[in-house]
Every structure is written in C-alpha cells, then in structure tokens.
Coordinates of C-alpha atoms and ligand atoms in Angstrom, one line a residue:
X1 CA 155.3 57.0 245.1
X2 CA 157.1 57.3 248.2
X3 CA 160.8 57.8 247.2
X4 CA 164.6 56.9 248.6
X5 CA 167.9 59.1 247.2
X6 CA 171.1 57.5 248.4
X7 CA 173.9 60.1 249.1
X8 CA 174.6 62.4 250.5
X9 CA 176.6 64.8 247.8
X10 CA 175.8 68.2 246.0
X11 CA 175.4 66.2 243.4
X12 CA 172.8 64.0 245.5
X13 CA 171.0 67.8 246.7
X14 CA 170.7 68.6 243.0
X15 CA 169.0 65.5 242.6
X16 CA 166.3 65.8 245.4
X17 CA 165.6 69.7 244.4
X18 CA 164.4 68.4 241.2
X19 CA 162.5 64.8 242.3
X20 CA 161.4 66.9 244.7
X21 CA 159.6 69.0 242.2
X22 CA 157.4 66.1 240.4
X23 CA 154.5 65.8 241.3
X24 CA 155.1 61.8 241.3
X25 CA 156.7 62.9 244.6
X26 CA 154.6 61.7 247.7
X27 CA 157.3 61.3 250.3
X28 CA 160.7 61.9 249.5
X29 CA 163.5 60.1 251.4
X30 CA 167.5 60.7 251.4
X31 CA 169.9 58.6 252.8
X32 CA 171.8 59.9 254.8
X33 CA 171.5 63.8 253.3
X34 CA 172.8 66.9 254.2
X35 CA 171.9 70.5 255.8
X36 CA 170.6 71.5 252.2
X37 CA 168.7 68.2 251.5
X38 CA 167.2 68.3 254.3
X39 CA 164.7 71.3 252.8
X40 CA 163.8 68.7 249.8
X41 CA 163.2 65.5 251.4
X42 CA 163.1 63.8 255.0
X43 CA 166.4 62.6 256.0
X44 CA 167.1 59.5 257.2
X45 CA 170.0 58.0 259.2
X46 CA 170.8 54.7 257.4
X47 CA 174.2 53.3 256.2
X48 CA 173.7 53.2 252.8
X49 CA 176.8 50.0 252.4
X50 CA 174.2 48.2 254.6
X51 CA 171.8 46.7 251.8
X52 CA 169.8 45.1 254.6
X53 CA 168.8 48.2 256.2
X54 CA 167.9 50.1 253.0
X55 CA 165.7 47.2 251.9
X56 CA 163.7 47.3 255.7
X57 CA 163.7 51.0 255.4
X58 CA 161.7 50.6 252.0
X59 CA 159.4 48.2 253.4
X60 CA 158.5 49.7 256.3
X61 CA 158.4 53.0 254.7
X62 CA 156.3 52.1 251.6
X63 CA 159.2 53.0 249.5
X64 CA 158.4 52.4 245.3
X65 CA 161.4 53.5 243.8
X66 CA 165.2 53.8 245.0
X67 CA 167.6 56.3 243.3
X68 CA 171.2 55.1 243.7
X69 CA 173.8 58.5 244.3
X70 CA 176.9 57.4 244.6
X71 CA 179.2 55.0 242.9
X72 CA 180.4 52.7 246.0
X73 CA 176.9 50.7 246.3
X74 CA 176.3 50.4 243.2
X75 CA 179.8 48.7 242.3
X76 CA 179.1 46.4 245.5
X77 CA 175.3 45.3 243.8
X78 CA 172.7 47.5 245.7
X79 CA 170.6 47.9 242.8
X80 CA 170.8 44.2 242.8
X81 CA 169.9 43.7 245.9
X82 CA 167.1 46.0 246.2
X83 CA 165.7 44.9 243.1
X84 CA 166.2 40.4 244.1
X85 CA 163.9 42.4 247.4
X86 CA 161.3 43.7 244.8
X87 CA 162.1 47.2 245.3
X88 CA 162.2 49.4 242.1
X89 CA 165.5 51.2 241.5
X90 CA 167.6 53.3 239.0
X91 CA 170.9 52.4 238.6
X92 CA 173.1 49.8 237.0
X93 CA 173.0 46.1 238.1
X94 CA 176.7 45.4 239.6
X95 CA 178.0 43.7 236.2
X96 CA 176.8 46.5 234.8
X97 CA 178.5 48.6 236.7
X98 CA 181.8 47.5 235.9
X99 CA 181.8 49.7 233.4
X100 CA 182.8 52.0 236.2
X101 CA 184.4 49.1 238.6
X102 CA 187.1 47.9 236.6
X103 CA 188.8 50.2 233.5
X104 CA 190.3 47.1 232.2
X105 CA 186.9 45.9 231.2
X106 CA 186.5 48.6 229.9
X107 CA 188.7 49.0 227.6
X108 CA 188.6 45.5 226.5
X109 CA 184.4 46.7 225.7
X110 CA 185.7 49.2 223.5
X111 CA 188.7 47.0 221.3
X112 CA 186.2 44.5 221.3
X113 CA 183.9 46.5 219.6
X114 CA 185.6 48.9 217.9
X115 CA 184.8 51.9 220.2
X116 CA 187.0 54.7 220.0
X117 CA 188.9 55.0 223.5
X118 CA 193.3 55.2 223.9
X119 CA 195.5 52.2 222.6
X120 CA 196.2 50.0 226.2
X121 CA 197.2 46.8 227.7
X122 CA 196.4 44.9 231.0
X123 CA 198.9 44.4 233.9
X124 CA 199.0 42.5 236.9
X125 CA 202.6 43.0 237.0
X126 CA 205.1 45.9 237.3
X127 CA 208.6 44.4 235.2
X128 CA 205.7 43.6 231.9
X129 CA 204.0 47.2 233.1
X130 CA 207.3 49.6 233.1
X131 CA 208.4 47.3 229.5
X132 CA 205.3 49.1 228.0
X133 CA 205.8 51.7 229.2
X134 CA 209.4 52.3 227.9
X135 CA 208.6 50.8 224.4
X136 CA 205.5 53.1 224.3
X137 CA 207.5 56.2 225.6
X138 CA 205.9 59.6 228.0
X139 CA 204.0 60.8 228.1
X140 CA 201.9 58.1 229.3
X141 CA 199.0 57.3 231.1
X142 CA 198.7 55.0 233.8
X143 CA 195.6 53.4 235.6
X144 CA 194.7 51.5 238.6
X145 CA 191.4 48.4 237.4
X146 CA 189.4 49.4 240.2
X147 CA 187.6 52.5 242.2
X148 CA 190.2 54.4 243.7
X149 CA 188.2 57.8 244.8
X150 CA 189.8 59.7 242.1
X151 CA 193.3 58.8 243.0
X152 CA 193.8 56.4 240.5
X153 CA 195.0 57.6 237.1
X154 CA 198.7 58.9 236.8
X155 CA 199.5 61.2 233.8
X156 CA 202.7 61.0 233.5
X157 CA 205.2 63.4 231.8
X158 CA 208.2 61.3 232.0
X159 CA 209.5 58.1 231.5
X160 CA 210.3 57.9 235.5
X161 CA 206.9 59.2 236.5
X162 CA 205.3 56.6 234.5
X163 CA 207.5 53.9 236.1
X164 CA 206.7 55.1 239.5
X165 CA 203.2 55.4 239.2
X166 CA 203.4 51.8 238.0
X167 CA 205.2 50.4 241.6
X168 CA 203.1 52.8 243.7
X169 CA 199.9 50.8 242.5
X170 CA 201.6 47.1 242.7
X171 CA 203.1 48.3 245.6
X172 CA 199.8 48.7 247.0
X173 CA 199.7 52.2 247.2
X174 CA 195.8 51.8 246.5
X175 CA 194.7 48.7 248.2
X176 CA 192.7 46.2 245.9
X177 CA 192.4 48.9 243.4
X178 CA 195.6 48.1 242.0
X179 CA 196.1 44.7 242.5
X180 CA 195.7 45.2 238.5
X181 CA 196.8 48.3 236.2
X182 CA 195.9 49.6 232.6
X183 CA 198.7 51.1 230.9
X184 CA 197.3 53.9 228.0
X185 CA 198.0 56.1 225.4
X186 CA 198.4 60.1 225.8
X187 CA 195.4 61.8 224.0
X188 CA 195.4 64.9 223.1
X189 CA 192.7 67.4 222.8
X190 CA 189.6 69.1 225.0
X191 CA 188.3 67.3 227.4
X192 CA 184.1 67.1 227.8
X193 CA 181.6 65.0 230.2
X194 CA 178.7 63.8 228.4
X195 CA 175.9 62.3 230.2
X196 CA 173.4 59.5 228.2
X197 CA 170.3 57.9 229.8
X198 CA 170.0 53.8 229.5
X199 CA 167.5 51.3 229.8
X200 CA 169.8 48.5 228.8
X201 CA 168.4 48.8 225.2
X202 CA 168.1 51.9 224.8
X203 CA 169.6 55.6 224.9
X204 CA 168.7 59.1 225.3
X205 CA 171.2 62.1 225.1
X206 CA 170.8 63.9 228.4
X207 CA 173.2 67.0 228.0
X208 CA 177.5 67.8 228.4
X209 CA 179.5 69.4 230.2
X210 CA 182.8 70.6 231.2
X211 CA 184.1 70.3 235.4
X212 CA 187.3 71.9 236.7
X213 CA 189.3 69.3 238.4
X214 CA 192.3 71.6 239.3
X215 CA 192.0 72.8 243.1
X216 CA 193.7 76.1 241.6
X217 CA 193.0 78.9 239.6
X218 CA 194.3 78.8 235.7
X219 CA 193.4 74.7 236.1
X220 CA 196.6 74.6 238.1
X221 CA 197.3 72.5 241.5
X222 CA 196.3 69.0 242.7
X223 CA 193.4 67.6 241.6
X224 CA 189.7 67.2 243.4
X225 CA 186.9 65.4 243.0
X226 CA 185.7 68.9 241.0
X227 CA 185.7 72.2 241.4
X228 CA 182.9 73.7 239.2
X229 CA 181.7 72.8 236.0
X230 CA 179.8 74.1 233.3
X231 CA 176.6 72.8 230.8
X232 CA 176.8 72.8 228.0
X233 CA 180.1 72.0 226.9
X234 CA 181.2 74.1 223.6
X235 CA 183.0 71.6 222.5
X236 CA 180.2 69.0 222.3
X237 CA 178.2 70.7 218.8
X238 CA 175.2 68.6 217.4
X239 CA 177.6 66.8 215.1
X240 CA 180.1 65.6 218.0
X241 CA 176.8 64.6 220.4
X242 CA 176.0 62.4 217.5
X243 CA 178.9 60.9 216.7
X244 CA 179.5 60.0 220.9
X245 CA 176.0 58.4 220.4
X246 CA 176.4 56.5 217.9
X247 CA 180.1 55.4 218.0
X248 CA 180.7 55.0 221.8
X249 CA 177.3 55.0 223.7
X250 CA 175.0 52.6 221.9
X251 CA 177.9 50.4 220.7
X252 CA 178.3 49.8 224.3
X253 CA 174.9 49.2 225.4
X254 CA 174.9 46.5 222.6
X255 CA 177.4 45.3 223.6
X256 CA 176.4 44.9 227.7
X257 CA 173.2 43.2 225.9
X258 CA 175.1 40.5 224.3
X259 CA 176.4 40.0 227.7
X260 CA 174.1 39.4 229.9
X261 CA 174.5 42.3 231.7
X262 CA 171.9 45.0 230.2
X263 CA 173.2 48.3 231.0
X264 CA 170.3 51.2 232.7
X265 CA 170.9 53.9 234.7
X266 CA 172.9 57.2 233.9
X267 CA 176.0 56.5 231.8
X268 CA 178.3 59.2 232.2
X269 CA 181.4 59.2 229.6
X270 CA 184.4 60.9 230.0
X271 CA 185.2 61.8 226.2
X272 CA 188.8 63.3 224.9
X273 CA 187.5 65.4 221.6
X274 CA 190.5 64.8 219.5
X275 CA 191.2 65.6 216.0
X276 CA 189.9 62.2 214.7
X277 CA 186.6 62.8 216.7
X278 CA 185.7 62.0 220.8
X279 CA 187.4 59.0 221.7
X280 CA 186.3 57.2 225.8
X281 CA 188.7 58.1 228.8
X282 CA 186.4 56.4 230.9
X283 CA 183.0 55.2 232.1
X284 CA 181.3 56.3 234.7
X285 CA 177.9 54.5 235.9
X286 CA 176.4 56.6 237.5
X287 CA 175.5 61.1 238.0
X288 CA 178.5 63.1 237.9
X289 CA 179.7 65.5 241.0
X290 CA 179.4 68.7 240.0
X291 CA 178.2 68.5 236.7
X292 CA 174.8 67.3 238.2
X293 CA 174.3 70.6 239.7
X294 CA 174.2 71.8 236.3
X295 CA 172.5 69.3 234.1
X296 CA 169.3 69.4 236.8
X297 CA 169.5 73.3 236.6
X298 CA 169.6 72.9 233.1
X299 CA 166.8 70.5 232.8
X300 CA 162.8 71.4 232.4
X301 CA 161.1 67.7 232.2
X302 CA 160.2 66.3 235.4
X303 CA 163.5 63.7 235.8
X304 CA 160.9 61.0 237.7
X305 CA 159.4 59.8 234.9
X306 CA 162.8 59.3 233.0
X307 CA 164.6 57.7 235.8
X308 CA 161.0 55.4 235.6
X309 CA 161.7 54.4 232.1
X310 CA 165.3 53.6 232.2
X311 CA 164.7 51.1 235.0
X312 CA 161.6 49.9 233.5
X313 CA 163.2 49.8 230.0
X314 CA 160.7 52.4 228.2
X315 CA 163.2 55.0 227.0
X316 CA 162.2 54.1 223.2
X317 CA 159.9 56.9 222.3
X318 CA 161.0 58.9 225.9
X319 CA 161.9 62.7 225.0
X320 CA 163.0 65.2 227.5
X321 CA 163.1 69.1 227.3
X322 CA 166.5 71.5 228.2
X323 CA 166.6 75.4 228.5
X324 CA 168.3 76.8 226.6
X325 CA 170.5 78.5 228.8
X326 CA 173.9 77.9 230.4
X327 CA 174.3 77.0 233.8
X328 CA 177.7 77.1 235.8
X329 CA 178.5 75.8 239.6
X330 CA 181.6 77.2 241.5
X331 CA 182.4 74.4 244.5
X332 CA 182.8 76.1 247.9
X333 CA 185.5 74.2 249.6
X334 CA 187.0 73.8 253.2
X335 CA 190.7 75.5 253.3
X336 CA 193.0 72.7 253.1
X337 CA 191.2 70.4 250.6
X338 CA 191.9 67.8 249.0
X339 CA 194.5 68.1 251.8
X340 CA 193.3 67.8 255.6
X341 CA 191.1 70.2 256.3
X342 CA 188.8 71.3 259.4
X343 CA 185.2 70.8 260.0
X344 CA 182.7 72.5 262.3
X345 CA 183.1 76.2 261.0
X346 CA 180.1 78.2 260.6
X347 CA 178.7 79.3 257.2
X348 CA 176.7 82.7 257.0
X349 CA 174.6 84.1 254.4
X350 CA 173.3 81.4 252.6
X351 CA 170.0 82.6 252.3
X352 CA 171.3 86.6 251.0
X353 CA 173.2 84.4 248.9
X354 CA 170.6 82.6 247.1
X355 CA 168.1 85.6 246.5
X356 CA 170.1 87.0 243.6
X357 CA 168.5 86.0 239.8
X358 CA 168.8 82.6 238.8
X359 CA 170.8 81.2 241.5
X360 CA 170.5 78.1 243.7
X361 CA 173.1 76.4 246.3
X362 CA 173.6 73.0 246.5
X363 CA 175.1 71.6 249.5
X364 CA 178.0 68.9 249.4
X365 CA 179.0 68.7 253.4
X366 CA 177.3 70.2 255.4
X367 CA 175.3 69.7 258.5
X368 CA 172.8 71.7 260.6
X369 CA 173.3 72.2 264.0
X370 CA 171.3 74.2 266.1
X371 CA 169.6 76.6 263.7
X372 CA 173.6 76.7 261.7
X373 CA 174.8 75.2 258.9
X374 CA 178.7 73.8 259.7
X375 CA 180.9 73.0 257.3
X376 CA 181.2 68.9 257.6
X377 CA 183.2 68.0 254.6
X378 CA 186.0 69.4 251.6
X379 CA 184.1 70.3 249.1
X380 CA 181.1 71.7 250.9
X381 CA 178.6 73.9 248.7
X382 CA 177.7 74.2 245.0
X383 CA 177.1 77.5 244.5
X384 CA 174.9 77.3 241.0
X385 CA 173.1 79.3 238.4
X386 CA 171.7 79.8 235.3
X387 CA 172.1 82.3 232.5
X388 CA 171.4 83.5 228.9
X389 CA 175.3 83.6 228.5
X390 CA 178.1 81.5 230.8
X391 CA 179.5 84.6 231.5
X392 CA 176.0 86.0 232.7
X393 CA 175.2 82.4 234.1
X394 CA 179.1 82.8 236.1
X395 CA 178.6 86.2 237.1
X396 CA 175.3 85.1 238.8
X397 CA 177.5 83.0 240.8
X398 CA 179.8 85.2 242.3
X399 CA 177.8 87.3 243.4
X400 CA 175.9 85.0 245.2
X401 CA 179.4 83.6 246.4
X402 CA 180.3 87.0 247.8
X403 CA 177.4 87.5 249.9
X404 CA 178.7 84.0 251.9
X405 CA 180.5 84.5 254.8
X406 CA 182.7 81.6 255.5
X407 CA 185.8 82.8 255.9
X408 CA 187.4 78.7 256.8
X409 CA 186.1 78.5 253.7
X410 CA 187.5 79.2 249.8
X411 CA 186.4 79.1 245.6
X412 CA 188.2 78.8 242.4
X413 CA 187.7 82.6 240.6
X414 CA 187.8 81.8 237.2
X415 CA 185.3 78.4 236.6
X416 CA 184.2 78.5 233.3
X417 CA 187.0 80.5 231.8
X418 CA 187.7 78.5 228.5
X419 CA 184.0 79.1 227.8
X420 CA 183.8 82.9 229.0
X421 CA 186.8 83.3 226.5
X422 CA 185.2 81.7 223.6
X423 CA 182.2 83.6 223.9
X424 CA 183.8 86.5 224.3
X425 CA 185.5 86.3 220.9
X426 CA 188.6 84.9 222.4
Ligands
AMP1 P1 189.7 59.4 234.6 O1 189.8 59.4 236.2 O2 189.9 58.1 234.2 O3 188.7 60.7 234.1 O4 191.0 60.3 234.4 C1 190.8 61.7 235.1 C2 191.6 62.7 234.3 O5 192.7 62.3 233.7 C3 191.0 63.1 233.0 O6 190.2 63.5 233.5 C4 191.7 63.4 231.9 O7 191.7 64.4 232.1 C5 193.3 62.4 232.1 N1 193.3 60.9 231.2 C6 192.7 59.8 231.8 N2 193.3 59.2 230.7 C7 194.0 60.4 229.6 C8 194.6 60.0 228.3 N3 194.3 58.8 228.0 N4 195.1 60.7 227.5 C9 195.1 61.4 228.5 N5 194.5 62.6 229.3 C10 194.0 61.0 229.8

C-alpha cells in the first residue's frame, strides 16, 4: 500500500525510517518532510493544515493509509476529514484529541473516573483563579487549557509568580489557549513519558522514556521542546507500568468510549511517579518528540501493522517485540534556541557520524540545498544511538556528535545523566 506521513520533525523522520523498512509500504510519502526524511520517503510540498489538499493528494496517489505526526492537525480534525473521504488514517478523531487539546477536559475525565492526577480547579476569570492560588499556596502549577506549543504551563514557586501567570494567561498572553485556565497541585516525584497504542477499546503498552526539557546542562535554563531523551525510563518498572495501564490508560479508554468518542492512536501519558504511584500530569494525543526517536530504535517489530491494527480496532491480541537495548538521543539545536536563532548554516560530517556503531541520525529542522544539508529550524538534528547500557548509548551518541561539523549549533553534553548515574551505582 502507499502510505502518507504528515509532519516534518525528528519524530516524523524516526517514524519514516521505521515505516520505510516495512514490507507493507510500497511508496512512502511525507508532507512536508525534511532533508533526512527525503532519504526514506518522497517528500511532497503539501500544506497539511489544508485538509482538502491532503485528501486530494491521497486520491491522486492511491494512498491507502495516512499517519499523522503532530498534534495541531489532530485537534483540527484531520482524521475525521480523511476518514470521511474514505482514507484510512492513524490517529484520534477531533473529539478524542481533546485529551491533548483541552487540559480541563482531561482533568474532569480523571476526576469522574478516579484516575490519579494532581488536585485542581478550572477557571474562566482571573479573580477566582487567584483566590484558589492563595488558598492552596505555593508551589503551584498554572496551565492554559488549550494548545500553547509547550508554553502553556507555569510551575510557580511563589504566589506572586502564580498570580502573574494567571494574569498573563487571562490577559491574552497565550491567545485563545489561555481563555480558560487550570490551577493544580504541585506533584513531587520523578517524571516519565509512557506510550500506549490504542484502538478505541484495547491498549497495548509501547515503551517508556525520559526527556530533558531544559536547554542547559544539569537541567538548567529555559524550557524547550526537548533537548534529548532515553528509553526505557528506569523508574518505569514492570509494576509501575502495570499500574499505569490499569489505573490510568485503560480507565481513560473506557471513559472515552462511554462518551461516544473512542480513542484510537498513540496515547502519550506524561507521568509523575510519586510515592503513592503513577499520577497523570498530562496527555498528548500523538507520539512524543524526541521520545519517538528512541522508541523507534528499540522497536523490533514492524510498525505499520501495529498502526493499522490501531485504526482498525484490532489490537486485542496484538503483540510487539522490542530490543532489550537502551536508546538515547541528543538534540543538536541552532545557537540561540529556544530564543531567536538563524537559519541556513551548513552542516557537515553527517555521513562520518552515522558510521559509528549503533548510531542513527534523525533530522528535525533541516533542508537540502545544492547537495548540502542546511539548518532550517531551532531543533535541527537528533543524534541517536542504541547500546547494551545507557552509558554505551550515550558514549556512541556523543562520539557521533564529535564528528559533526556545525559551528552554529550546540547540544547538551549530559543527556541521560540520571540513568547513567543509576547504572554506575551512584
Ligand atoms: P505539561 O506541558 O503539562 O507536560 O507540563 C510541562 C512540565 O511542567 C511537566 O513536564 C512537568 O515538569 C511540569 N509540571 C506540570 N504539571 C505539574 C504538576 N502538577 N506538578 C509538578 N510539575 C508539573
């Protein structure tokens, strides 16, 4: 069958790399793609916000299956539109994607179904939100209800910070995403990302990962989309994974089905592993970036039948096999990121870097021009490696980075430090 993948980041390169290896994929297209994806798939210049144009492309090119990478098209209902036009599509419907599109929706669903999460209240005006902040005290967390490209959460250490966040959100600082606000309890524990594949009724666990959100070594500096990740997360033991499936993922699927909006696709649970067990911080309705880069390196089975089974409601007896190895990815970003950065600098040494054993380089913001690879975004490359240990994967990823010649770029030098420390008995 012909398959179309939507998106252009490192997540989509990792998905394209894995799907291109499937015997089920005759032609693999990616819209809009990037310079790395162009090695795995035929990139097409489609505006993926234009659902009509995506449908027309599918009809013209006999595309039998579409895989949606990013959240914005999901929340905008691209799955409903493609399915309505007779194109099988992997991912949640618009109503099901509310699990990511509205934090208040997800919190209410947790409350109604006894799913462990931080205590909270929802607000549509600043004054009552501030009253609640003062009543609960700091530290406290203030969240915009809607999609805010990673900028919608303020973990406030003081009351003043929390009140300023409330004012910023209701003052329009995040556009319509902040028209409603959730204020919630600050959870203490270790964070992990957990991924489950869902078919509306059944869920199978994929794998876990931990990411590094801060821009600087030692987890310092401003938040980013993610500067690196590794899988599996040591904190996600077999027991915690089982509890996450039983106490969080499966009750969510039951509730979504009962509501008439069954959830299909990847459910990405951001978790806090507290002393009382796993609690849900938030859901995302798609694969994570950069977590997918490490998940795909560890997946032994063919990805395509799993995605089709998710769409077809056939995951009940489905089984996926994983390499027992660790995988780690380091993001190389353009200097200045997550603030202003420039585009167009030349990146060299990628082939030599990829020769290191266990290494795969996934492209995020790149473009090809005149036979050269140019930086074309904030997060630019995901230098990824497998290893028998986290330390080995880390060593290989940094050995590859040391072969890349890109003076305008930078990366953190300590991705995976917690897991490496644990491994070394620290
Ligand atoms: P989110 O976008 O909801 O994943 O939040 C971004 C980050 O804020 C999370 O990865 C956590 O580090 C932090 N965070 C969000 N909610 C809480 C909470 N209730 N308690 C502690 N930290 C939180």
